[in-house]
XYZ file of C-alpha atoms in Angstrom:
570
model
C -38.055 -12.572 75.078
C -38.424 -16.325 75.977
C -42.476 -17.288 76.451
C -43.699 -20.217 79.111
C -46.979 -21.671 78.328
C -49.113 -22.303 81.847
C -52.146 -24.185 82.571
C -53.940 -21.917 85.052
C -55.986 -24.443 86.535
C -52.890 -26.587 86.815
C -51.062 -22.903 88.409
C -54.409 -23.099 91.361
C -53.136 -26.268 92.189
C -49.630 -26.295 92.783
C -50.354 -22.809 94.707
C -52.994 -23.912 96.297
C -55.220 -20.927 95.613
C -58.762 -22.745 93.674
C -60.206 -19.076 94.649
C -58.024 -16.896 91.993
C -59.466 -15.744 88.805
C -57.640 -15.676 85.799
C -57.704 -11.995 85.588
C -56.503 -12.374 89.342
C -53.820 -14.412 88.477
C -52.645 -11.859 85.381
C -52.376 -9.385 87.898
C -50.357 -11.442 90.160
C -48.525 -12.982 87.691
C -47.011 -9.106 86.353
C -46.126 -8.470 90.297
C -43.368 -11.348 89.680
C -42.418 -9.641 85.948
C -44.394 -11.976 84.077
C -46.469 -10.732 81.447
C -49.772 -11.967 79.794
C -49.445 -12.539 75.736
C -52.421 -14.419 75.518
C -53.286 -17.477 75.365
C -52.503 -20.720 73.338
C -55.066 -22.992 71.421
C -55.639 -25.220 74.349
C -56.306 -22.413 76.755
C -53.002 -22.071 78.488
C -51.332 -18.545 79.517
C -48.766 -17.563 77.505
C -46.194 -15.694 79.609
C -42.977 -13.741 78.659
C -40.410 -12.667 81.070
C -37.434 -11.804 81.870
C -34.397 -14.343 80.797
C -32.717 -14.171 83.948
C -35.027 -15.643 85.925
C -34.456 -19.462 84.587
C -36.365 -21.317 87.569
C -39.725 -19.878 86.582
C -39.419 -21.959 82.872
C -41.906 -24.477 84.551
C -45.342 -24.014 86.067
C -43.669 -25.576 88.974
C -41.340 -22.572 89.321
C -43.805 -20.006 88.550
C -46.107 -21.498 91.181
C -42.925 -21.722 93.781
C -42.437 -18.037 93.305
C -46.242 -16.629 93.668
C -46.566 -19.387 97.219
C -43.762 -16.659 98.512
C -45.775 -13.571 96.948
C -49.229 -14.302 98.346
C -47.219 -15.424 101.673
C -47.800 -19.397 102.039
C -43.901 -20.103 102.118
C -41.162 -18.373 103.035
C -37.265 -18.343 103.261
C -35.176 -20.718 101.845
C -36.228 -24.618 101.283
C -33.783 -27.046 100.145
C -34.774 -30.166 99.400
C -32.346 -33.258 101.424
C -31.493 -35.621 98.928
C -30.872 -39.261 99.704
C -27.367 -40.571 99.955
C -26.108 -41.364 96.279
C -26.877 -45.597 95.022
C -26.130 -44.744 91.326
C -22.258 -43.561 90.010
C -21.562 -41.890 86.756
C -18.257 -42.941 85.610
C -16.334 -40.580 83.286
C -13.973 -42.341 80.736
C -10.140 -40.540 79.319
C -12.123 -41.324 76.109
C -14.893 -38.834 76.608
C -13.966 -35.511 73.927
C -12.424 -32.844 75.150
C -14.512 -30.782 73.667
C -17.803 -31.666 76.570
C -15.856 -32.583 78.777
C -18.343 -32.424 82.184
C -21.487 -34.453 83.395
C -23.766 -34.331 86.091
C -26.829 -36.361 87.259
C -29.527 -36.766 89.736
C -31.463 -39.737 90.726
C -35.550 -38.756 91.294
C -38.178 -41.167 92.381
C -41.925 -41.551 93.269
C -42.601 -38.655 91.418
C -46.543 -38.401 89.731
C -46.062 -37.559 85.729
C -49.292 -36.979 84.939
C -50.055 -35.736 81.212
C -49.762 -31.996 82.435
C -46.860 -33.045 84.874
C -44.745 -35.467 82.004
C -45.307 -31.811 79.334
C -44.319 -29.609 81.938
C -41.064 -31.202 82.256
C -40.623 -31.403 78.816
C -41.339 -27.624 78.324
C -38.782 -27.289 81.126
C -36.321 -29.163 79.269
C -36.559 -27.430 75.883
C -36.702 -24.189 77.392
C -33.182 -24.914 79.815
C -32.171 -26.001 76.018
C -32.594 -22.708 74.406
C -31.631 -20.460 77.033
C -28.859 -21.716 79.592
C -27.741 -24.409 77.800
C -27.371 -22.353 74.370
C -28.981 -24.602 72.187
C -28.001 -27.671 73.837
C -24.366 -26.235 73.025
C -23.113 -25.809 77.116
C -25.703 -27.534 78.290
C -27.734 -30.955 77.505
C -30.518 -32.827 79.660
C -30.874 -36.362 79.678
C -34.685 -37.898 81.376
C -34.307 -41.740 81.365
C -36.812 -44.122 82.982
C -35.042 -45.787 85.660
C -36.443 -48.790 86.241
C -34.918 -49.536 82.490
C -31.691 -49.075 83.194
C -29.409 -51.817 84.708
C -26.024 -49.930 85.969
C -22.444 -52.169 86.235
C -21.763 -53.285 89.263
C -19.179 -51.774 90.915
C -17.153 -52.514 93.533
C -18.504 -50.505 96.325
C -21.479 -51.741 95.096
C -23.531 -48.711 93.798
C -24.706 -49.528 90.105
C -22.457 -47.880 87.370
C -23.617 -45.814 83.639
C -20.133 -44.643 81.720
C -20.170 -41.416 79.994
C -17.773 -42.126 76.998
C -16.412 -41.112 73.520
C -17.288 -43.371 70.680
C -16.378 -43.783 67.159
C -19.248 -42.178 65.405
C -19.953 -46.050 63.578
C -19.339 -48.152 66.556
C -22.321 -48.889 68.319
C -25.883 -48.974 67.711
C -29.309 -48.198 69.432
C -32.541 -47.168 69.072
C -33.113 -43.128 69.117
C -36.491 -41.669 70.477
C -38.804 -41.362 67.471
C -37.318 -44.501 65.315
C -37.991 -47.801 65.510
C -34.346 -48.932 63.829
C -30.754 -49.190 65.133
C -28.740 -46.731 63.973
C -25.044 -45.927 64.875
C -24.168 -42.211 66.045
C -23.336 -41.233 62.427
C -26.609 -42.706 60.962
C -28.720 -40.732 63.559
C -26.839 -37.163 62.363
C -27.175 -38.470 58.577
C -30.489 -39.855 58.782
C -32.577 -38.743 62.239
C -34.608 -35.539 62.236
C -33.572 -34.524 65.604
C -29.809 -35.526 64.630
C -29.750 -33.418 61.679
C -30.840 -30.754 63.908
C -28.069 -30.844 66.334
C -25.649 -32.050 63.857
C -23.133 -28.931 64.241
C -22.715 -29.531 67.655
C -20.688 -32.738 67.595
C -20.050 -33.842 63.875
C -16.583 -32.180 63.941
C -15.840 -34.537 66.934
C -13.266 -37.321 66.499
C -15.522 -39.042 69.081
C -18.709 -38.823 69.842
C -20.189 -38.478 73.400
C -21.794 -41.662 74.728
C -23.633 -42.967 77.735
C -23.586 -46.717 78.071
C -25.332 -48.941 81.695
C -24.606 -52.588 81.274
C -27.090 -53.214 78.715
C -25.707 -51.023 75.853
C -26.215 -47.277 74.900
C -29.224 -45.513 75.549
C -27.884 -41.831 75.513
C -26.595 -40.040 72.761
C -25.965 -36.202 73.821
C -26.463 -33.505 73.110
C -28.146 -34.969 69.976
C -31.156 -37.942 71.570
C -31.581 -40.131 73.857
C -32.596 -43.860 73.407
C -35.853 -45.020 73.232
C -35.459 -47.789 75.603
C -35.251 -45.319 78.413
C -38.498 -43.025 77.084
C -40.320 -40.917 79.580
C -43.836 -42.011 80.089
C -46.585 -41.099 82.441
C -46.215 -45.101 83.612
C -42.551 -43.624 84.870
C -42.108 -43.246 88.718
C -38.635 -43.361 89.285
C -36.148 -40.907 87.213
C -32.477 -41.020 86.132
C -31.442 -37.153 84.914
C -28.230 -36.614 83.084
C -26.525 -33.180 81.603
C -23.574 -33.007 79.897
C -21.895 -30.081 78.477
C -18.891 -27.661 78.207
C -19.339 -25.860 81.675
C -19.660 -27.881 85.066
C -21.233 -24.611 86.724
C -23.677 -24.206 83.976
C -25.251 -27.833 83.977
C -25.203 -28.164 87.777
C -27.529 -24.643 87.812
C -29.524 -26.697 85.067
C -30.346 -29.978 86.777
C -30.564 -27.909 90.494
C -33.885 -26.053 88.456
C -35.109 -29.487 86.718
C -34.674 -31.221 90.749
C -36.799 -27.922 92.474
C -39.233 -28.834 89.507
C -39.776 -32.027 90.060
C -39.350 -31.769 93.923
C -42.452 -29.626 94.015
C -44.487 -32.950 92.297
C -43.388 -34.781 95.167
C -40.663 -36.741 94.421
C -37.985 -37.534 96.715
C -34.215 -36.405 95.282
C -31.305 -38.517 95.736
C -27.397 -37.994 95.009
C -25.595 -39.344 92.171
C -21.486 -39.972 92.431
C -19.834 -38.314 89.550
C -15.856 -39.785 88.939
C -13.861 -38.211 86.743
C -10.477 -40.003 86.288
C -8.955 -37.551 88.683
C -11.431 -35.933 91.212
C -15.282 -37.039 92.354
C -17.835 -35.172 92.787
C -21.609 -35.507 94.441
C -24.647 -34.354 92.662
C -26.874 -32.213 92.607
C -24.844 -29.896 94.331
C -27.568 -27.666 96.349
C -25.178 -25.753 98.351
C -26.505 -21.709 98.724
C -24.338 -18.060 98.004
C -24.473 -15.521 100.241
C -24.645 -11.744 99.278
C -23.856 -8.833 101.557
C -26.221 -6.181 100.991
C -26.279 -2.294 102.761
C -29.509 -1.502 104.852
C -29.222 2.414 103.519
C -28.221 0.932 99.770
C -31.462 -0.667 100.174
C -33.577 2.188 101.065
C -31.385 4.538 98.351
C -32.513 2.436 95.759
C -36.251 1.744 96.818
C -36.843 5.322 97.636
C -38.273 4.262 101.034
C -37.540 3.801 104.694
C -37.677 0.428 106.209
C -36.574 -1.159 109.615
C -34.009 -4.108 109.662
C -37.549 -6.445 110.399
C -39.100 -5.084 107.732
C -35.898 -6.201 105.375
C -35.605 -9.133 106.860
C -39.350 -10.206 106.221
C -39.362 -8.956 102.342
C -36.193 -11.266 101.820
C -38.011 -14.518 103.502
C -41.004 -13.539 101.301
C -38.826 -13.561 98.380
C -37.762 -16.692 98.875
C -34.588 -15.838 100.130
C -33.521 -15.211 103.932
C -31.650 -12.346 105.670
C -29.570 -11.744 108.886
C -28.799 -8.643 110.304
C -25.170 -8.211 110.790
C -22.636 -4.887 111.338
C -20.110 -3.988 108.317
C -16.444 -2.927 109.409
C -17.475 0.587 109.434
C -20.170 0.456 112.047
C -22.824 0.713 109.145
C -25.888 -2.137 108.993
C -25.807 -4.705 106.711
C -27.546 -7.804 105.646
C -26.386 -11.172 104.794
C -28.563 -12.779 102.511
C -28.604 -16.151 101.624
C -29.378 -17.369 97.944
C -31.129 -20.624 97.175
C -29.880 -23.130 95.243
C -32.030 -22.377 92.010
C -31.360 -18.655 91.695
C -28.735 -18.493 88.503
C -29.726 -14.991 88.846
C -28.600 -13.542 91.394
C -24.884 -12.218 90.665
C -25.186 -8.507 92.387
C -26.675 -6.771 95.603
C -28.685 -5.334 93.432
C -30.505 -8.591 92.243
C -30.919 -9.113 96.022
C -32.793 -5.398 96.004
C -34.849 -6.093 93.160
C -36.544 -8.991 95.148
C -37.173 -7.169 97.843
C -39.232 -4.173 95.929
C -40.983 -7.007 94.230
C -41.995 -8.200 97.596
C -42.905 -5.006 98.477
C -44.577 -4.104 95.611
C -43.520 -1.176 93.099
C -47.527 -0.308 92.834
C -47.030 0.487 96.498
C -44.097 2.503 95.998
C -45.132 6.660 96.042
C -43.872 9.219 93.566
C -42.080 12.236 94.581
C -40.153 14.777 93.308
C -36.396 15.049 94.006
C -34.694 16.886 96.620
C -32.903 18.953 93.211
C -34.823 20.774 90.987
C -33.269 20.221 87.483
C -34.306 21.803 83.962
C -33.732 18.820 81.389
C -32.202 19.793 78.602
C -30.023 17.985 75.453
C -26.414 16.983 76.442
C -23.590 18.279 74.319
C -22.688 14.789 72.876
C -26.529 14.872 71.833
C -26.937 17.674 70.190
C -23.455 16.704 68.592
C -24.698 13.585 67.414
C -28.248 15.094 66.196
C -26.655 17.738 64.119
C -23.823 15.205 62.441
C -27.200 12.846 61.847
C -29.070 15.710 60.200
C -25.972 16.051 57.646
C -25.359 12.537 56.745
C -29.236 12.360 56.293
C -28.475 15.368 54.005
C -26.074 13.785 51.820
C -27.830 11.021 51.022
C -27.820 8.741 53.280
C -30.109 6.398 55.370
C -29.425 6.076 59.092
C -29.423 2.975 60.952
C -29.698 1.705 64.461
C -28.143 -1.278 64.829
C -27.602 -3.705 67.739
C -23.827 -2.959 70.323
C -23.184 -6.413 70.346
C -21.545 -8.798 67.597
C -20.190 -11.966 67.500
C -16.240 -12.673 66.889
C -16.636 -13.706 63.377
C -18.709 -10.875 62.198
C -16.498 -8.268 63.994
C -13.093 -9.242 62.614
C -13.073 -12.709 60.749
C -15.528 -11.753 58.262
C -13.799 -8.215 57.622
C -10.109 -9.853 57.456
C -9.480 -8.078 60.511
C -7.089 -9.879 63.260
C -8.452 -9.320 66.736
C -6.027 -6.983 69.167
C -4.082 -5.879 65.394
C -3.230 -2.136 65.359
C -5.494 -0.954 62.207
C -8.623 0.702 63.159
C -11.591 -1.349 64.442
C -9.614 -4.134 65.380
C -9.069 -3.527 69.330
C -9.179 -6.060 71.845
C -13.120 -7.123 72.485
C -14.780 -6.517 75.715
C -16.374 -9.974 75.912
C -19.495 -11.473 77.400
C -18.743 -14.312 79.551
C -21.878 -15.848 79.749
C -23.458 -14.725 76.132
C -27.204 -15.590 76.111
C -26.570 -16.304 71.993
C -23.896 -17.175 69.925
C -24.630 -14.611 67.592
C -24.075 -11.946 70.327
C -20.614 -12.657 72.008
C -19.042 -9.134 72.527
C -19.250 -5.271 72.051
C -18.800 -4.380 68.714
C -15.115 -2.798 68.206
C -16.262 -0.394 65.554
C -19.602 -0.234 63.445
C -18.148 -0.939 59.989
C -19.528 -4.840 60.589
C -22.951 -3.577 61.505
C -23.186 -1.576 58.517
C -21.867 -4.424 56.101
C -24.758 -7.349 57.421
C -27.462 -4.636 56.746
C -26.069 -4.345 52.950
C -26.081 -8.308 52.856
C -29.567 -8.470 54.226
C -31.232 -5.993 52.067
C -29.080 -7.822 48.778
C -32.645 -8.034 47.528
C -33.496 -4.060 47.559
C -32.113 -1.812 44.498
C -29.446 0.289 44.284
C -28.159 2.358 45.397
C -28.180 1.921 48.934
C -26.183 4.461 51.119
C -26.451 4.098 54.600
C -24.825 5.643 57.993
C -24.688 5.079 61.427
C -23.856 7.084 64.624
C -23.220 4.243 67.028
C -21.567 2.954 70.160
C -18.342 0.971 69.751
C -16.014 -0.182 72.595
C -12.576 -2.513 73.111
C -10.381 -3.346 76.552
C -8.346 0.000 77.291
C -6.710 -0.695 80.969
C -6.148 2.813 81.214
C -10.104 3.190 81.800
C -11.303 2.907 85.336
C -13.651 0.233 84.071
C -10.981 -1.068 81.801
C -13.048 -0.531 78.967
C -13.043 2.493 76.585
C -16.476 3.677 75.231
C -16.714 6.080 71.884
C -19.507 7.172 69.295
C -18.337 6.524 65.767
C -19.805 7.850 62.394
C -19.893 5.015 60.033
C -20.827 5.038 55.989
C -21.224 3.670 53.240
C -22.119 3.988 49.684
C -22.808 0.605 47.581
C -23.950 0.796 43.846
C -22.865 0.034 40.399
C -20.133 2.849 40.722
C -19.296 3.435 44.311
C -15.552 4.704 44.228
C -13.405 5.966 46.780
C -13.791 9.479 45.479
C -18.010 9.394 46.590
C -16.916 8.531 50.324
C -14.289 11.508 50.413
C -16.606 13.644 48.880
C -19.282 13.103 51.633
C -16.498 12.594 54.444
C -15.303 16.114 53.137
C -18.771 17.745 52.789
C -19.111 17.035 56.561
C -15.661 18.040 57.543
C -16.737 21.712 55.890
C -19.493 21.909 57.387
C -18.059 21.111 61.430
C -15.037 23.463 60.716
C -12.299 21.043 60.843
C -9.740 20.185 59.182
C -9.282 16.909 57.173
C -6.437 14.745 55.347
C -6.442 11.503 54.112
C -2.910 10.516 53.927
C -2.845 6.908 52.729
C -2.697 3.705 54.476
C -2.820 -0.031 54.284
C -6.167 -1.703 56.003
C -7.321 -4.966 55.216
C -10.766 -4.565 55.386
C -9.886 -2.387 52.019
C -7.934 -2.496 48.944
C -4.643 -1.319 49.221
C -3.923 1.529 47.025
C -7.436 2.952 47.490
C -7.542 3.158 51.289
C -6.349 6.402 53.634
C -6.490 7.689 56.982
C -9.037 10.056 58.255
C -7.058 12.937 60.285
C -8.873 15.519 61.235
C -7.155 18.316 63.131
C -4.125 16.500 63.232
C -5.167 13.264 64.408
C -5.422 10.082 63.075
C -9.193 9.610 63.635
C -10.771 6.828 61.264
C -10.528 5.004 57.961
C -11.890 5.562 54.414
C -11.685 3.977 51.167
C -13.129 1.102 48.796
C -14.348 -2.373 50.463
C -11.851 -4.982 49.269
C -13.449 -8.083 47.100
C -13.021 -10.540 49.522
C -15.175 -8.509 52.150
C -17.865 -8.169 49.643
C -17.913 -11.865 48.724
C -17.823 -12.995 51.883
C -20.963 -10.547 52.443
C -22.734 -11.974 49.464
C -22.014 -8.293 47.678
C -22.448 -7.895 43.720
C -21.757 -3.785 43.666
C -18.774 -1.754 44.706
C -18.482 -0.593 48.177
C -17.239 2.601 49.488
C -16.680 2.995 53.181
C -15.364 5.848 56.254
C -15.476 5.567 59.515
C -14.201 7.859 62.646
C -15.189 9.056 65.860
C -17.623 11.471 66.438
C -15.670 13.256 69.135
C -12.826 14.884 66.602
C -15.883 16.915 65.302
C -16.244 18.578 68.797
C-alpha cells in the first residue's frame, strides 16, 4: 500500500488545531482510513492508505480532509482561477505515442522548506500511482519568473510542447552542470537511465521549448534553469502523458495542494492543432444516490437533513430531489479532486466516514442462519487434500496477470480457441503494469513460481486451485468465472506419463471418468500433449511444457503440466 510521510506539527497548522496530540491525531487520522506505521528518522508520521484516495498524497490534502472531519469546512470549494496569460502550443511533431498536455499557472504561493518537500512528495507519489511510473502521467514544476514565453499574437506568452530528434538540442538537466542532448541524458543521466524505457523507442522525443531554448524534457527531467527553490513565488506546472483525463485529475490535486498554501490559480490555454482547451479544468460530477440505498448499506436510519449534512461534512454537497418512481434521492455533487469517486457507493462510504463506523451499533440480522461450508468449498478442500497427497505443494497465487505473462510468454494468441487462451477481462485503469487483466487460466501463475524459485532443488511439484476468468457475453456480467486445478511436476525426469499418472490418481478417486485423446497446444510439444475429458467433455489440457516455454521461463528441467476445471469433478 502506498505510504505519505507527514509532519504533524506542520498537519496542526494547515488544520488549524495547535491543541491535538499526536496520539489525537492517530486516532483521527484512522477515522479518514489512514493508518499509523510509525514514524520516519526526522519525526514525521508515516501513513498508509488506501490508493484510491489520490488527493490525500500531500499534507495539504490530508489536512483538507480532517478541516471537513472535525467540522471547520464544509461542502464543496473550488478555487476561481484567473483568466489564462500563458498558452501551451502543441506541435504535429509531438509523438504519437504522449500525445496530451496540460498546465496551470500558480503564483504568490509560500515554499517554505516543509512547503517546497511537500510538493515534491506530492509529485513523486502522483508519479508512482496515477501516473504509472511517469508512464500516463508526468509533472513538470518550473520557476516562472525564468521562463520567457513567444509572443503570440493575441498576445499571451507562448512554451511549445514538441518532438525532437533525440541529438538535436541541448540543455542543462536538474542535477548536472553540462549540456547534454536528449540521448546523452538517457545514456549518461541517472534520472535518464531511470526512465529510459519510457521514450527511447521513440522516433522523437517529447520536448518543451519558451523562447529561450528547452528547459523540459518529459517524462524523463526537467531543466535546471527552471529549478524549484524556496526563493520561487510564482509557478508554471506542466503534465504530459498518454491520457488527457488522467493528467487533468493529476494537476487538479497538485492546484488544491498548492491552493491550500495560498496561492492564487490561474488558467493556461492548451492548442492542439485542431481543438483548444482551458486548464485546469475544475468542473464537478454529479452522482445520484438512493436515500433507502443509503440507510441499507449503513445499517441505520437517517432523515434527508441528516444526509445532506454528512455529505457537506465530507466535503461533498447534496440536494434532495424525487427519482421517477416517487422514491427519494440525492444528487450529490463531486469536487474537482475526487479521482475516486466512480460509484454511489463511493458517495456512501463518505458519508459513514462522516458518521463514524465506531458510532455505528452491532446487531444481529433479521434471519437466523447456521454457517456452514458451501459445496464448491468443500469441493475444492477435498480436491486440495489429494493433490497435497500426491505430492504436491499448493499455491495461492495472485487473479490478475499482465498480457505478456498470460499468453505471450506461453506462445498462446489471445481470443485463439486452445485452452487458456480466451478473450481477457481487462482493467481499464490498471494501478501496475504488471497487473493488467484476470488471469485466463492458472498455467502462467504456476510457471513464474517455477522461474522464481530456479534457485531451490528439485524436484519441485506444485498445484493450484484458483480463479480464472475471460469475456463470455452470454454471462449477465459478460464475464465467465471458473475454479481450475492446475499442476505441475518439474525435475530431471518429468515426462508426460508423471502428470497422467497424478491427473488419473485424482480422476479415481472423484469417480469420473477420464480420456486423454490427443491434441495440438502450443504451450506444449506436439506429440506429447492431449485433452483432458472427463465424463465426456473436453475439460482441460495435459502434457510436457514445450522448450521454448521453459527458456523463456529461465527453466533447466523438464516440465510436465494439466490443467481443468474443478467443476467436471462435481
Amino acid at each position: 500500500m502506498p505510504t505519505v510521510d507527514i509532519d504533524p506539527d506542520e498537519l496542526r497548522d494547515l488544520t488549524g488545531h495547535d491543541e491535538k496530540s499526536d496520539d489525537e491525531l492517530i486516532d483521527d487520522l484512522f477515522g479518514l482510513g489512514l493508518e499509523f506505521e510509525g514514524r520516519t528518522e526526522e519525526g514525521e508520521f508515516e501513513l498508509e492508505f488506501a490508493p484510491d484516495r489520490l488527493d490525500r498524497l500531500s499534507v495539504e490534502g490530508v489536512a483538507r480532509s480532517m478541516r471537513y472531519q472535525y467540522g471547520d469546512a464544509r461542502g464543496v470549494h473550488v478555487p476561481s482561477p484567473n483568466s489564462p496569460e500563458w498558452t501551451i502550443e502543441v506541435a504535429e511533431s509531438v509523438p504519437d505515442e504522449r500525445p496530451y498536455v496540460t498546465g496551470a499557472v500558480v503564483r504568490d504561493v509560500n515554499l517554505d522548506e516543509e512547503a517546497l518537500e511537500s510538493l515534491i512528495q506530492l509529485q513523486e507519489k502522483l508519479h508512482a500511482t496515477m501516473g504509472r511510473k511517469r508512464a500516463k502521467g508526468a509533472i513538470g514544476i518550473h520557476d516562472l519568473t525564468m521562463l520567457k514565453g513567444t509572443a503570440a499574437t493575441e498576445g499571451n506568452p507562448t512554451i511549445q510542447y514538441v518532438g525532437v530528434e533525440p541529438d538535436e538540442d541541448r540543455f542543462v538537466p536538474l542535477d548536472s552542470d553540462q549540456e547534454m542532448t536528449p540521448a546523452d541524458v538517457l545514456e549518461d543521466h541517472q534520472t535518464g537511465q531511470t526512465y529510459a524505457d519510457l521514450v527511447s523507442e521513440y522516433e522523437r522525443y517529447p520536448a518543451i521549448y519558451d523562447s529561450i531554448g528547452l528547459f523540459s524534457f518529459p517524462p524523463v527531467i526537467n531543466g535546471r534553469r527552471t529549478e524549484v527553490s524556496t526563493d520561487s513565488r510564482d509557478l508554471f506546472v506542466e503534465m504530459t502523458g498518454t491520457d488527457q483525463w488522467t493528467i487533468d485529475k493529476m494537476l487538479n490535486i497538485v492546484c488544491y495542494a498548492l491552493s491550500a498554501r495560498g496561492a492564487t490559480l490561474e488558467e493556461v490555454k492548451v492548442e492542439y492543432p485542431d481543438h483548444e482547451l482551458v486548464r485546469p479544468d475544475l468542473s464537478m460530477k454529479t452522482k445520484t444516490v438512493a436515500h433507502d440505498r443509503i440507510e441499507t448499506i449503513l445499517g441505520i436510519g437517517l432523515d434527508p437533513d441528516e444526509v445532506i449534512d454528512l455529505a457537506e461534512r465530507s466535503g461533498l454537497e447534496a440536494e434532495k430531489e424525487e427519482s421517477e418512481d416517487g422514491n427519494l434521492v440525492y444528487e450529490v455533487t463531486i469536487p474537482p479532486y475526487r479521482v475516486d469517486v466512480l460509484h454511489p457507493l463511493d458517495v456512501i462510504d463518505d458519508l459513514g466516514r462522516a458518521y463514524g463506523f465506531n458510532e455505528l451499533q452491532p446487531r444481529y440480522p433479521d434471519v437466523g442462519t447456521v454457517g456452514g461450508r458451501h459445496e464448491r468449498s468443500r469441493l475444492e478442500r477435498s480436491v486440495r487434500e489429494q493433490l497435497v497427497g500426491h505430492g504436491f505443494e499448493d499455491m495461492l497465487n495472485f487473479h490478475m496477470i499482465s498480457e505478456e505473462e498470460n499468453y505471450d510468454r506461453l506462445d498462446v494468441s489471445p481470443g485463439g480457441d486452445v485452452y487458456g487462451a480466451g478473450e481477457a477481462a481487462t482493467i481499464k485503469e490498471p494501478y501496475s503494469e504488471d497487473f493488467t487483466m484476470l488471469r485466463t487460466w492458472v498455467m502462467p501463475s504456476l510457471l513464474m513460481v517455477l522461474e522464481r524459485n530456479t534457485h531451490r532443488s528439485y524436484p519441485q511439484n506444485l498445484a493450484e486451485i484458483g480463479f480464472a476468468a475471460e469475456v463470455d457475453e452470454s454471462e449477465n456480467t459478460g464475464v465467465a468465472e471458473s475454479r481450475r486445478v492446475g499442476a505441475v511436476l518439474a525435475h530431471h525426469e518429468a515426462g508426460y506419463e508423471d502428470a497422467k499418472a497424478r491427473l488419473q490418481a485424482l480422476a479415481r478417486n472423484f469417480d469420473v471418468d477420464l480420456e486423454t485423446p490427443p491434441t495440438d497446444h502450443p504451450t506444449f510439444i506436439s506429440g506429447r500433449t492431449a485433452a483432458v475429458v472427463i465424463d465426456g467433455e473436453e475439460v482441460g489440457v495435459i502434457g510436457e511444457v514445450h522448450p521454448k516455454v521453459l527458456v523463456e521461463h529461465d527453466l533447466e528441467v523438464p516440465v510436465s503440466a494439466f490443467e481443468f476445471d474443478l467443476a467436471a469433478l462435481q
